[in-house]
Amino acid sequence: MLDNYEHFLFYREVKCLIADYDNCRHLPTKNELHNQIVLLTKVLKNE
């Protein structure tokens, strides 16, 4: 179970990944960013 600070860190990381995803033009990197966003979002939803 995540405490409030860990939850905040995950949320901030997702926001940064989404910003990077929007600016990325290299497809393999964009796919990896998408995978990380999905994984972190699942972790946040399960808490």
CSV table of C-alpha atoms in Angstrom, one decimal:
chain,number,residue,atom,x,y,z
A,1,MET,CA,0.0,0.0,0.0
A,2,LEU,CA,1.3,3.4,-0.9
A,3,ASP,CA,1.4,6.3,1.5
A,4,ASN,CA,0.5,9.8,0.4
A,5,TYR,CA,4.0,10.8,-0.5
A,6,GLU,CA,4.6,7.7,-2.7
A,7,HIS,CA,1.2,8.2,-4.3
A,8,PHE,CA,2.2,11.8,-5.1
A,9,LEU,CA,5.6,10.7,-6.6
A,10,PHE,CA,3.8,8.1,-8.9
A,11,TYR,CA,1.3,10.8,-10.0
A,12,ARG,CA,4.1,13.3,-10.7
A,13,GLU,CA,6.0,10.7,-12.6
A,14,VAL,CA,3.0,9.9,-14.8
A,15,LYS,CA,2.5,13.6,-15.5
A,16,CYS,CA,6.1,13.9,-16.6
A,17,LEU,CA,5.9,10.7,-18.8
A,18,ILE,CA,2.8,12.1,-20.5
A,19,ALA,CA,4.5,15.3,-21.3
A,20,ASP,CA,7.5,13.4,-22.7
A,21,TYR,CA,5.2,11.2,-24.7
A,22,ASP,CA,3.4,14.2,-26.2
A,23,ASN,CA,6.7,15.7,-27.3
A,24,CYS,CA,8.4,12.5,-28.5
A,25,ARG,CA,8.7,11.8,-32.2
A,26,HIS,CA,10.9,8.6,-32.1
A,27,LEU,CA,8.4,5.7,-32.3
A,28,PRO,CA,10.3,3.0,-30.2
A,29,THR,CA,10.8,5.6,-27.4
A,30,LYS,CA,7.2,6.7,-27.6
A,31,ASN,CA,6.1,3.0,-27.3
A,32,GLU,CA,8.3,2.6,-24.2
A,33,LEU,CA,6.9,5.7,-22.6
A,34,HIS,CA,3.4,4.5,-23.3
A,35,ASN,CA,4.2,1.2,-21.6
A,36,GLN,CA,5.5,3.0,-18.5
A,37,ILE,CA,2.5,5.3,-18.4
A,38,VAL,CA,0.1,2.3,-18.5
A,39,LEU,CA,2.1,0.4,-15.8
A,40,LEU,CA,2.2,3.4,-13.4
A,41,THR,CA,-1.5,4.2,-14.0
A,42,LYS,CA,-2.4,0.6,-13.1
A,43,VAL,CA,-0.4,0.8,-9.9
A,44,LEU,CA,-2.2,4.0,-9.0
A,45,LYS,CA,-5.6,2.6,-9.7
A,46,ASN,CA,-5.0,-0.5,-7.6
A,47,GLU,CA,-4.3,1.7,-4.5
